PDB file of C-alpha atoms and ligand atoms in Angstrom:
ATOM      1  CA  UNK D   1       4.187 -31.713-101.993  1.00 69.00           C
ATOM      2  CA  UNK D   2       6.168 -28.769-102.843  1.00 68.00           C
ATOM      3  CA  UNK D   3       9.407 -27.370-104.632  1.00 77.00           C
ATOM      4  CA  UNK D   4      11.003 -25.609-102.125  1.00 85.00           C
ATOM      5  CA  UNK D   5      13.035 -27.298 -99.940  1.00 94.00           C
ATOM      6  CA  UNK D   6      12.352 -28.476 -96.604  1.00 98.00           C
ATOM      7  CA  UNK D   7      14.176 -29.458 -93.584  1.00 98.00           C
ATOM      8  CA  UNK D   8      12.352 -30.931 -90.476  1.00 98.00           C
ATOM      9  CA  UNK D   9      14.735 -31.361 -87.279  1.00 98.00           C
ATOM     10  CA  UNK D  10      13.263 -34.406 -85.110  1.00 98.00           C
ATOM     11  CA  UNK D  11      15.045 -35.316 -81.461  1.00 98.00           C
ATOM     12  CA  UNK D  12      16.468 -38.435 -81.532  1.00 96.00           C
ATOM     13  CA  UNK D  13      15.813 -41.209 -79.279  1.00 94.00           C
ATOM     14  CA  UNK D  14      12.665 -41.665 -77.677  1.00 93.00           C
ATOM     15  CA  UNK D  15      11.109 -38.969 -78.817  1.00 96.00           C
ATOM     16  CA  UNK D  16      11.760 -40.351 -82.376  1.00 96.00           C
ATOM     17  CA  UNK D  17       9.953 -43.631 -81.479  1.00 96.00           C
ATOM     18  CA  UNK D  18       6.802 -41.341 -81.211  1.00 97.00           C
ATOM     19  CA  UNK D  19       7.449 -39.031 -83.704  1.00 98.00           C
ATOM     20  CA  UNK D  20       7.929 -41.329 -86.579  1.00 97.00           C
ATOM     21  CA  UNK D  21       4.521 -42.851 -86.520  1.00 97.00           C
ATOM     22  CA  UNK D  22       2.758 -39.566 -86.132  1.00 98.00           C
ATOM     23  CA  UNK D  23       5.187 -38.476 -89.547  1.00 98.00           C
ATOM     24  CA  UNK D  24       4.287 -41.762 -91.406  1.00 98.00           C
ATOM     25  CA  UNK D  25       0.631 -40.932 -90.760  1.00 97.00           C
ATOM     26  CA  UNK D  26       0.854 -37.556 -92.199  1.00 98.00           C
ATOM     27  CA  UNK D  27       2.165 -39.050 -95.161  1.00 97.00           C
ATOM     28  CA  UNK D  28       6.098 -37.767 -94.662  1.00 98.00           C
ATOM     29  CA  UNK D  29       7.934 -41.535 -94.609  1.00 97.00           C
ATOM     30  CA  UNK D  30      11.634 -41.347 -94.475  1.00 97.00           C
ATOM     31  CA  UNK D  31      13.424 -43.606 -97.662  1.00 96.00           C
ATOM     32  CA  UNK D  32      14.987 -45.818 -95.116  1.00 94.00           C
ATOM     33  CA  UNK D  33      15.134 -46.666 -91.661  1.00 93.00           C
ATOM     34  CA  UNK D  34      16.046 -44.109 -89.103  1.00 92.00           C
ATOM     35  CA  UNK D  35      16.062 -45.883 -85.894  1.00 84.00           C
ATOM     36  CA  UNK D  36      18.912 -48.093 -87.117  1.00 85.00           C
ATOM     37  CA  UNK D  37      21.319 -45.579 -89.211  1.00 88.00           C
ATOM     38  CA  UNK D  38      23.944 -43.372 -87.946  1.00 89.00           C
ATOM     39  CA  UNK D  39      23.203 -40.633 -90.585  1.00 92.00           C
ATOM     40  CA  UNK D  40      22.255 -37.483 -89.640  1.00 92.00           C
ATOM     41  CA  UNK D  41      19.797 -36.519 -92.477  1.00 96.00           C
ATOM     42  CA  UNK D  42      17.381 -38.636 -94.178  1.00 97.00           C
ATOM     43  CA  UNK D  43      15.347 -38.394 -97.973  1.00 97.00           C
ATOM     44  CA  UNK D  44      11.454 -38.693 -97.212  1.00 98.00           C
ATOM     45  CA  UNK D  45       8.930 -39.655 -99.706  1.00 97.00           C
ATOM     46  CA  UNK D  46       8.760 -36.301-101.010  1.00 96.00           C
ATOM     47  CA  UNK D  47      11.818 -35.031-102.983  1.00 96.00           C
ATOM     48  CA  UNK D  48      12.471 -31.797-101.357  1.00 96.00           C
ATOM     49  CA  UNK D  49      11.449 -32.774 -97.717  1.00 98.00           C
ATOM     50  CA  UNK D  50      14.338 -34.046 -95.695  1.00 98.00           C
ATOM     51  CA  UNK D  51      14.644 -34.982 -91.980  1.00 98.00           C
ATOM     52  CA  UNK D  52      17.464 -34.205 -89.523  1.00 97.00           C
ATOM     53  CA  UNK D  53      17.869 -36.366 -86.596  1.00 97.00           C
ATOM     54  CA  UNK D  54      19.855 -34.437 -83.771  1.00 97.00           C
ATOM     55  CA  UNK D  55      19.739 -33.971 -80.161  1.00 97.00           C
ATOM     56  CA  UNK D  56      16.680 -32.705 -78.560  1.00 98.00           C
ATOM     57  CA  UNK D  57      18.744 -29.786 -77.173  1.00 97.00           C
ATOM     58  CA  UNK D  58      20.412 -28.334 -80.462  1.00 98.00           C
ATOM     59  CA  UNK D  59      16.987 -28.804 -82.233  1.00 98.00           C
ATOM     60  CA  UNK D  60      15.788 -25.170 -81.537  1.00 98.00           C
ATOM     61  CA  UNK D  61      18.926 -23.410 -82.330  1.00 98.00           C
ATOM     62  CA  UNK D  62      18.644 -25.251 -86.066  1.00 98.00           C
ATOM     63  CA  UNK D  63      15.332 -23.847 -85.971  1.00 98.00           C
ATOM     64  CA  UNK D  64      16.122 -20.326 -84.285  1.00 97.00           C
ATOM     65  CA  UNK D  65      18.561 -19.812 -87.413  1.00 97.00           C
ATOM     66  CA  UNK D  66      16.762 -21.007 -89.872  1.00 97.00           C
ATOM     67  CA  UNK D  67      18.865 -24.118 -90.701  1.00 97.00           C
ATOM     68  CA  UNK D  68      16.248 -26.204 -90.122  1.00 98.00           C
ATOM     69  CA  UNK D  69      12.435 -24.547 -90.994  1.00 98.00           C
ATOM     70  CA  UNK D  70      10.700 -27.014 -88.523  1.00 98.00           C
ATOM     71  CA  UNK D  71      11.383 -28.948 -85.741  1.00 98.00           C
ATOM     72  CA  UNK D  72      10.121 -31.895 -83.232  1.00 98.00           C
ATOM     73  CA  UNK D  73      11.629 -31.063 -79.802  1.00 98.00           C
ATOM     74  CA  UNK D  74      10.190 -31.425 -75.766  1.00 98.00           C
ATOM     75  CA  UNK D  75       8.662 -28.758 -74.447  1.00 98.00           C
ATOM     76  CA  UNK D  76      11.105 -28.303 -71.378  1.00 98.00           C
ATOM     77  CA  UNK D  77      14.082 -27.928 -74.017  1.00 98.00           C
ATOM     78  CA  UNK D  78      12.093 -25.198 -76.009  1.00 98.00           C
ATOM     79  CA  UNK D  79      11.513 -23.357 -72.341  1.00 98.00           C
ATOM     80  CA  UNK D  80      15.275 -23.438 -71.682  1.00 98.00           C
ATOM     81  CA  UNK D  81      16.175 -22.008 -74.764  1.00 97.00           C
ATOM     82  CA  UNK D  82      13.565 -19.072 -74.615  1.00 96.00           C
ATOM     83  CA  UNK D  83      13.570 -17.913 -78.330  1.00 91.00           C
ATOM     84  CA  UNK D  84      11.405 -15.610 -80.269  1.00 90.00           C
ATOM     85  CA  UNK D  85      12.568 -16.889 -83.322  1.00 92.00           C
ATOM     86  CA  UNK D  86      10.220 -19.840 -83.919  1.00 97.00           C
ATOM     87  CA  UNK D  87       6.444 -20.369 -83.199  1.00 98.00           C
ATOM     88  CA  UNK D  88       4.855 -23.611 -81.549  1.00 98.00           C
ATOM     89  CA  UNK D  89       1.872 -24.318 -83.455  1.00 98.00           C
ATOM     90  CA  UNK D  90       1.527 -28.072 -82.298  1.00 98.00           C
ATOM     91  CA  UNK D  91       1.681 -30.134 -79.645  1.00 98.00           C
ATOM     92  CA  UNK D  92       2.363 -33.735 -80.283  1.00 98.00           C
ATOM     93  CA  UNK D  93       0.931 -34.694 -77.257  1.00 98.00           C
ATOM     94  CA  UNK D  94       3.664 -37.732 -76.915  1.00 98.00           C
ATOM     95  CA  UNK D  95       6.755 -38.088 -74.246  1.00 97.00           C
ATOM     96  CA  UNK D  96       4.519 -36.561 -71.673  1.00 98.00           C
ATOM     97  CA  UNK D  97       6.173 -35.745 -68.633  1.00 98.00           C
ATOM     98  CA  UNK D  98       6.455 -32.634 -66.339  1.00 98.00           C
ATOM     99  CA  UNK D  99       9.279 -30.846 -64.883  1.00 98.00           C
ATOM    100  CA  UNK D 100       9.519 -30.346 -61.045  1.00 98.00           C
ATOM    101  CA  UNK D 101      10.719 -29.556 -57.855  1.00 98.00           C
ATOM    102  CA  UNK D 102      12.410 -32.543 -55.864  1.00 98.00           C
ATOM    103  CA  UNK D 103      13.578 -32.799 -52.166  1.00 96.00           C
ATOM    104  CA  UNK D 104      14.502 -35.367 -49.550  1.00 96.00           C
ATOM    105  CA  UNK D 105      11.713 -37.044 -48.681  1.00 92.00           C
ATOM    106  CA  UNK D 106      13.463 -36.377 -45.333  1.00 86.00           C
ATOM    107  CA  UNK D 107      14.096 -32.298 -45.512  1.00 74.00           C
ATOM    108  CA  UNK D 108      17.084 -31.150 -43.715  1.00 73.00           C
ATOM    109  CA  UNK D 109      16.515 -27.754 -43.055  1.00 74.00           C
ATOM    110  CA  UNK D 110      17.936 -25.073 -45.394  1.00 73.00           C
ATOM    111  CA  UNK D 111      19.976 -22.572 -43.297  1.00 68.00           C
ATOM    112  CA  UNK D 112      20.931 -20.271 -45.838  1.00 81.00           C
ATOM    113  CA  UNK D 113      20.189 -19.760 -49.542  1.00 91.00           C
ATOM    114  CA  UNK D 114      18.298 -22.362 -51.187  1.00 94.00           C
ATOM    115  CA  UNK D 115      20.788 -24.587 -53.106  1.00 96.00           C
ATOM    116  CA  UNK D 116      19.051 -26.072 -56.868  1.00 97.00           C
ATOM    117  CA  UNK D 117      20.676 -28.490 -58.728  1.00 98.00           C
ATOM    118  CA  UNK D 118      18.931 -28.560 -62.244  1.00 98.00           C
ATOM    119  CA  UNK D 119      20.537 -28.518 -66.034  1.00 98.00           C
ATOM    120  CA  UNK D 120      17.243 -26.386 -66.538  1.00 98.00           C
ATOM    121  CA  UNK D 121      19.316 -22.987 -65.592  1.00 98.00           C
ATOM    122  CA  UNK D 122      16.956 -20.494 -67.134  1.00 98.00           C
ATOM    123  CA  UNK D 123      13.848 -22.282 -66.306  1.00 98.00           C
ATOM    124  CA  UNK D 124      14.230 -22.167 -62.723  1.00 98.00           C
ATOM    125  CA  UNK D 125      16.146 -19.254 -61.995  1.00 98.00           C
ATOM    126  CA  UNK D 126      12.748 -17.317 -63.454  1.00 98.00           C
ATOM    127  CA  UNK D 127      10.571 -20.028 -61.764  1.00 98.00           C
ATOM    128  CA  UNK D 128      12.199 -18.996 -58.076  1.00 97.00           C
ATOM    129  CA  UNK D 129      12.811 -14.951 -59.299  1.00 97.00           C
ATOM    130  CA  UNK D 130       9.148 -14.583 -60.137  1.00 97.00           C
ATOM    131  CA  UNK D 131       8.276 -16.132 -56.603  1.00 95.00           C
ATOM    132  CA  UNK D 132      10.498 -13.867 -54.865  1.00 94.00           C
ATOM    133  CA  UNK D 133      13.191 -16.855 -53.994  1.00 93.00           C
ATOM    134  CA  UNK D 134      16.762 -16.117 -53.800  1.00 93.00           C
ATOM    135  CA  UNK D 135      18.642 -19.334 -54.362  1.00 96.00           C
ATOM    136  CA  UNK D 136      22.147 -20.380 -55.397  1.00 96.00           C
ATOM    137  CA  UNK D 137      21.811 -22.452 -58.782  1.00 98.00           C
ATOM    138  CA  UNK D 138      24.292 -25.307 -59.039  1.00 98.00           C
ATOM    139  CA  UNK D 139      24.510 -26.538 -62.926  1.00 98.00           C
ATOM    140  CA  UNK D 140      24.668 -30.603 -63.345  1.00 98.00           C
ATOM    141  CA  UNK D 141      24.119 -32.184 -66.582  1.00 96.00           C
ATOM    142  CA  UNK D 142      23.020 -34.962 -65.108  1.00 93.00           C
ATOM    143  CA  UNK D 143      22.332 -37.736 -62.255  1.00 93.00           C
ATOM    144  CA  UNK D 144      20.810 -34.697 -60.593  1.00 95.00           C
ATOM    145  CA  UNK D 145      19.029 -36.841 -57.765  1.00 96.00           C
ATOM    146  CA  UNK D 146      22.066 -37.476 -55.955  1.00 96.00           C
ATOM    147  CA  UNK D 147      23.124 -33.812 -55.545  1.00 96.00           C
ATOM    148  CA  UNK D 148      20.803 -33.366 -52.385  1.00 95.00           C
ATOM    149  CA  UNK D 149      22.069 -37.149 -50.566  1.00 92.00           C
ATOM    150  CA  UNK D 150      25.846 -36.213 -51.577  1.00 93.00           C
ATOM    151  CA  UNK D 151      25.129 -32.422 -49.452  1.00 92.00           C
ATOM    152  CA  UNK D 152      25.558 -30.662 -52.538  1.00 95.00           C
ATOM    153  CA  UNK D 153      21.918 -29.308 -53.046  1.00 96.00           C
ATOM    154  CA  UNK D 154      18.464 -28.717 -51.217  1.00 95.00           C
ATOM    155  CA  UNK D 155      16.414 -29.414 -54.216  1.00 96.00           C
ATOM    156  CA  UNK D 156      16.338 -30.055 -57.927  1.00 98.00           C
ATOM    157  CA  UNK D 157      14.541 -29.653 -60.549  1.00 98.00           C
ATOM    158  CA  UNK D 158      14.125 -32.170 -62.641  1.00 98.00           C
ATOM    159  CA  UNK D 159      12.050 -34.347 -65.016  1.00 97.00           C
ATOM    160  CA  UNK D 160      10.101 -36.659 -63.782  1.00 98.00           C
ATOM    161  CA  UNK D 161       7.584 -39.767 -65.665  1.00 96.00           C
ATOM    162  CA  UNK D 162       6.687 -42.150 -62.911  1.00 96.00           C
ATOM    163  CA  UNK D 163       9.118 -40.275 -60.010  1.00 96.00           C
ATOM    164  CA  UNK D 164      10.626 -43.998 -59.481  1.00 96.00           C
ATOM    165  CA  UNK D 165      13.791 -42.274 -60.218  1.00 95.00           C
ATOM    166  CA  UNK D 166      13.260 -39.631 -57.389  1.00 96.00           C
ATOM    167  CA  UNK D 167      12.119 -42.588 -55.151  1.00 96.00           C
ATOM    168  CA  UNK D 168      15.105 -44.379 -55.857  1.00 95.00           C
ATOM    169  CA  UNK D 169      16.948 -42.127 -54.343  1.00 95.00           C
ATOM    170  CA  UNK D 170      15.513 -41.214 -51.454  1.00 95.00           C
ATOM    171  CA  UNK D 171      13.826 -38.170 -53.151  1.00 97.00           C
ATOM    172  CA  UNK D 172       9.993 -36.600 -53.521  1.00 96.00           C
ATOM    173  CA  UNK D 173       8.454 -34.348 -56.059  1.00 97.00           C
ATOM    174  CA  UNK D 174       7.199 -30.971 -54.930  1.00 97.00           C
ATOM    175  CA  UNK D 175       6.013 -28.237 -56.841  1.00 97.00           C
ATOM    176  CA  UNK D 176       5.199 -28.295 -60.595  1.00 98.00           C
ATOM    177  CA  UNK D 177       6.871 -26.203 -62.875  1.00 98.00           C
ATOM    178  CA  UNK D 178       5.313 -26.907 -66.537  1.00 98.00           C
ATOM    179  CA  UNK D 179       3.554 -30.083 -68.097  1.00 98.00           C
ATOM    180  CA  UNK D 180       5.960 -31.515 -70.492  1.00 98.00           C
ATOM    181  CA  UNK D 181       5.554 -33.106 -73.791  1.00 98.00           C
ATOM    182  CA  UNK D 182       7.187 -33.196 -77.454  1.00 98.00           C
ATOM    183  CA  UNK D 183       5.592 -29.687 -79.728  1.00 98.00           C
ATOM    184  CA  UNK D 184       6.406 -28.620 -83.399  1.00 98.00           C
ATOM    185  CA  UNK D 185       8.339 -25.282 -83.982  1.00 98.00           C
ATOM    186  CA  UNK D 186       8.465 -23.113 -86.630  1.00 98.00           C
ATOM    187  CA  UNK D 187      11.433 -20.658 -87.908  1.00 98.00           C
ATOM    188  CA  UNK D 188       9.441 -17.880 -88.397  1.00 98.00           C
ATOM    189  CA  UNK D 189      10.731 -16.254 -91.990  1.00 97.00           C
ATOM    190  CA  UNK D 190      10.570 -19.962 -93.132  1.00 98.00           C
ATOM    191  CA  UNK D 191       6.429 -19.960 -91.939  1.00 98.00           C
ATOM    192  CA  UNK D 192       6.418 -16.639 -94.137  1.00 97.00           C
ATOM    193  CA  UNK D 193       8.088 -18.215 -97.379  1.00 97.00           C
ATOM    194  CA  UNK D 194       6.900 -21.523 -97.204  1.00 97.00           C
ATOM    195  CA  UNK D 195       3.349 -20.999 -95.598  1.00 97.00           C
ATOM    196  CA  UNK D 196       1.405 -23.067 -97.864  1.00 96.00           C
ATOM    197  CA  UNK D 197       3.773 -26.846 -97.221  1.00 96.00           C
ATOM    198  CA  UNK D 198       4.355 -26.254 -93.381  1.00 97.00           C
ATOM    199  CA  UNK D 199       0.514 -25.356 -93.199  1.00 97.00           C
ATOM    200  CA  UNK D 200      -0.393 -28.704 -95.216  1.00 97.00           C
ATOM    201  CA  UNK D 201       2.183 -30.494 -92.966  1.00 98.00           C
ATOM    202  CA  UNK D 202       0.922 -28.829 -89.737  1.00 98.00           C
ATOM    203  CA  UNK D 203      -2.667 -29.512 -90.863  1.00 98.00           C
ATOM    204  CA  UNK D 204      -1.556 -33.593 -91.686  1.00 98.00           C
ATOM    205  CA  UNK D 205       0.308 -34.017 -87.856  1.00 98.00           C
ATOM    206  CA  UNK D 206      -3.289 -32.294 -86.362  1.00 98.00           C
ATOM    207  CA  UNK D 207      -4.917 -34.635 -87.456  1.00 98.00           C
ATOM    208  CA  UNK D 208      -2.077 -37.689 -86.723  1.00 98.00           C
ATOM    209  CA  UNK D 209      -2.426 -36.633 -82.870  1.00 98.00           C
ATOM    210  CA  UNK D 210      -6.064 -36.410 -82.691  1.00 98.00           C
ATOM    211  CA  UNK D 211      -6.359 -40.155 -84.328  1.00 97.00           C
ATOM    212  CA  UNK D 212      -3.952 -41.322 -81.949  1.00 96.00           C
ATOM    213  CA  UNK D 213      -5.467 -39.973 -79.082  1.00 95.00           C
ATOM    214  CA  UNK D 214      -9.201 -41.260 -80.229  1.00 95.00           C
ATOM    215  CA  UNK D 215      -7.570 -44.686 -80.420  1.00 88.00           C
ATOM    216  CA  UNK D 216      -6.415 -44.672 -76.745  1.00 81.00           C
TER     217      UNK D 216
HETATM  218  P1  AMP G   1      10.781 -41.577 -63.873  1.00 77.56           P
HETATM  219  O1  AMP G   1      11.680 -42.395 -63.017  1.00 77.56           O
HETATM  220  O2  AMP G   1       9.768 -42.397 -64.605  1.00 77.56           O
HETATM  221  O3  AMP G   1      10.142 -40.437 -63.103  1.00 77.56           O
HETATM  222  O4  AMP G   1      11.665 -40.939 -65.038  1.00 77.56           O
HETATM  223  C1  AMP G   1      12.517 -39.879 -64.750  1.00 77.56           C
HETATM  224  C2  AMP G   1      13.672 -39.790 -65.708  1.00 77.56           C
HETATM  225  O5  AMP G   1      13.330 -40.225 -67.017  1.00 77.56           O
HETATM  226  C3  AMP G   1      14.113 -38.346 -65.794  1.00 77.56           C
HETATM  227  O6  AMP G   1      15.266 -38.152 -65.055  1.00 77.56           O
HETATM  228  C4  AMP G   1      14.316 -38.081 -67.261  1.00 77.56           C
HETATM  229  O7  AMP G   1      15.688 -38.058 -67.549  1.00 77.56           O
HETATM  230  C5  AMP G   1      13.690 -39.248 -67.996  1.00 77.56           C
HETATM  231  N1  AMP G   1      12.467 -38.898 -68.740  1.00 77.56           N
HETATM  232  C6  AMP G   1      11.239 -39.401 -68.520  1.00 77.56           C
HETATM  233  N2  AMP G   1      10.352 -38.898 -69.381  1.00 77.56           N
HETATM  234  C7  AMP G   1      11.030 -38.078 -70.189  1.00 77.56           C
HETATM  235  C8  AMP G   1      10.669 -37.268 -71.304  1.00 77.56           C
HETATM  236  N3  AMP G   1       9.428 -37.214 -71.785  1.00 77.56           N
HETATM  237  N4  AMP G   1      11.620 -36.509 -71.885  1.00 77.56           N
HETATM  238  C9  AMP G   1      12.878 -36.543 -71.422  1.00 77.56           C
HETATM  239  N5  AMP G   1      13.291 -37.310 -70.389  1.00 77.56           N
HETATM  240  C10 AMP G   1      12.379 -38.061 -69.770  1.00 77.56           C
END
């Protein structure tokens, strides 16, 4: 496939339960099986591509520097992060979700500032700055959805699939913020250097999400 060497950053979990297929259809197999190793990067069929397997979170800052030359990450992760270093030429079209605005279903009223709870900082401070809201952002890596029961928040912002998680506690979805789902970066010096592979890869993983979609 090529003789430069190539390094291809996927998320783990389930976002590499979706990914993998859509690889092994665009011919890039990994030599053994990912799901069930605790190694961190894996031969493929071809000699000089390998595959990282990190968290979704750290996969654009391989990319950003160039450690990795491509990467498989969600699209809300990639919008945090807010880089100019790497393109996103694909989208995968898999892990679909979108991230939103969540609130009591049962409002009290907000006196004051609006108080967020989110781990999406960046995201929603420009989300509320470019809709003139002033709001106090409260950082929580995670069981955001009991911030607003426990009086520590108004809203969140959150993921959310089905919203049974927001039901489950007592919480609704408001606005939208973006439609989520898994996309391919590219470092851009490595496009430059090794156009001709990432192109032939990009091309392969086109077509891999348009099959899979025509077969739904
Ligand atoms: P749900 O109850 O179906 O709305 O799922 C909401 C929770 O599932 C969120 O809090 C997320 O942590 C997680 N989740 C669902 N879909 C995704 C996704 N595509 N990527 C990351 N997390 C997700």
């Amino acid at each position: 496939m090529t003789s430069q060497n190539l390094i291809i950053a996927l998320t783990k979990g389930r976002i590499l339960e979706e990914t993998l297929p859509l690889f092994r259809q665009a011919d890039i197999v990994p030599k053994e099986d990912i799901s069930n190793s605790r190694k961190l990067i894996f031969e493929t069929n071809h000699e000089n591509v390998k595959l990282m397997v990190i968290r979704g979170s750290d996969v654009p800052t391989y990319v950003e520097f160039g450690s990795a030359d491509m990467g498989v990450t969600g699209k809300d992760l990639i919008l945090e992060y807010g880089s100019e270093e790497f393109y996103e030429p694909l989208d995968l079209k898999i892990a679909t979700c979108r991230l939103m605005t969540a609130e009591p279903a049962v409002s009290n009223p907000v006196s004051d500032r609006l108080r967020v709870a989110t781990k999406f900082t960046n995201i929603t401070k420009k989300y509320f700055a470019e809709r003139g809201k002033q709001i106090e952002l409260i950082k929580l890596n995670g069981a955001l959805e009991l911030a607003p029961s426990l009086g520590l928040a108004d809203s969140i912002v959150d993921i959310v699939d089905t919203g049974k998680t927001l039901k489950a506690n007592g919480l609704e979805a408001k606005e939208l913020i973006a439609n989520i789902s898994s996309r391919v970066i590219v470092n851009k010096a490595s496009l430059k250097i090794k156009n001709a592979v990432i192109q032939d890869i990009l091309a392969k993983l086109r077509e891999a999400v348009e099959a899979r979609l025509s077969r739904r």
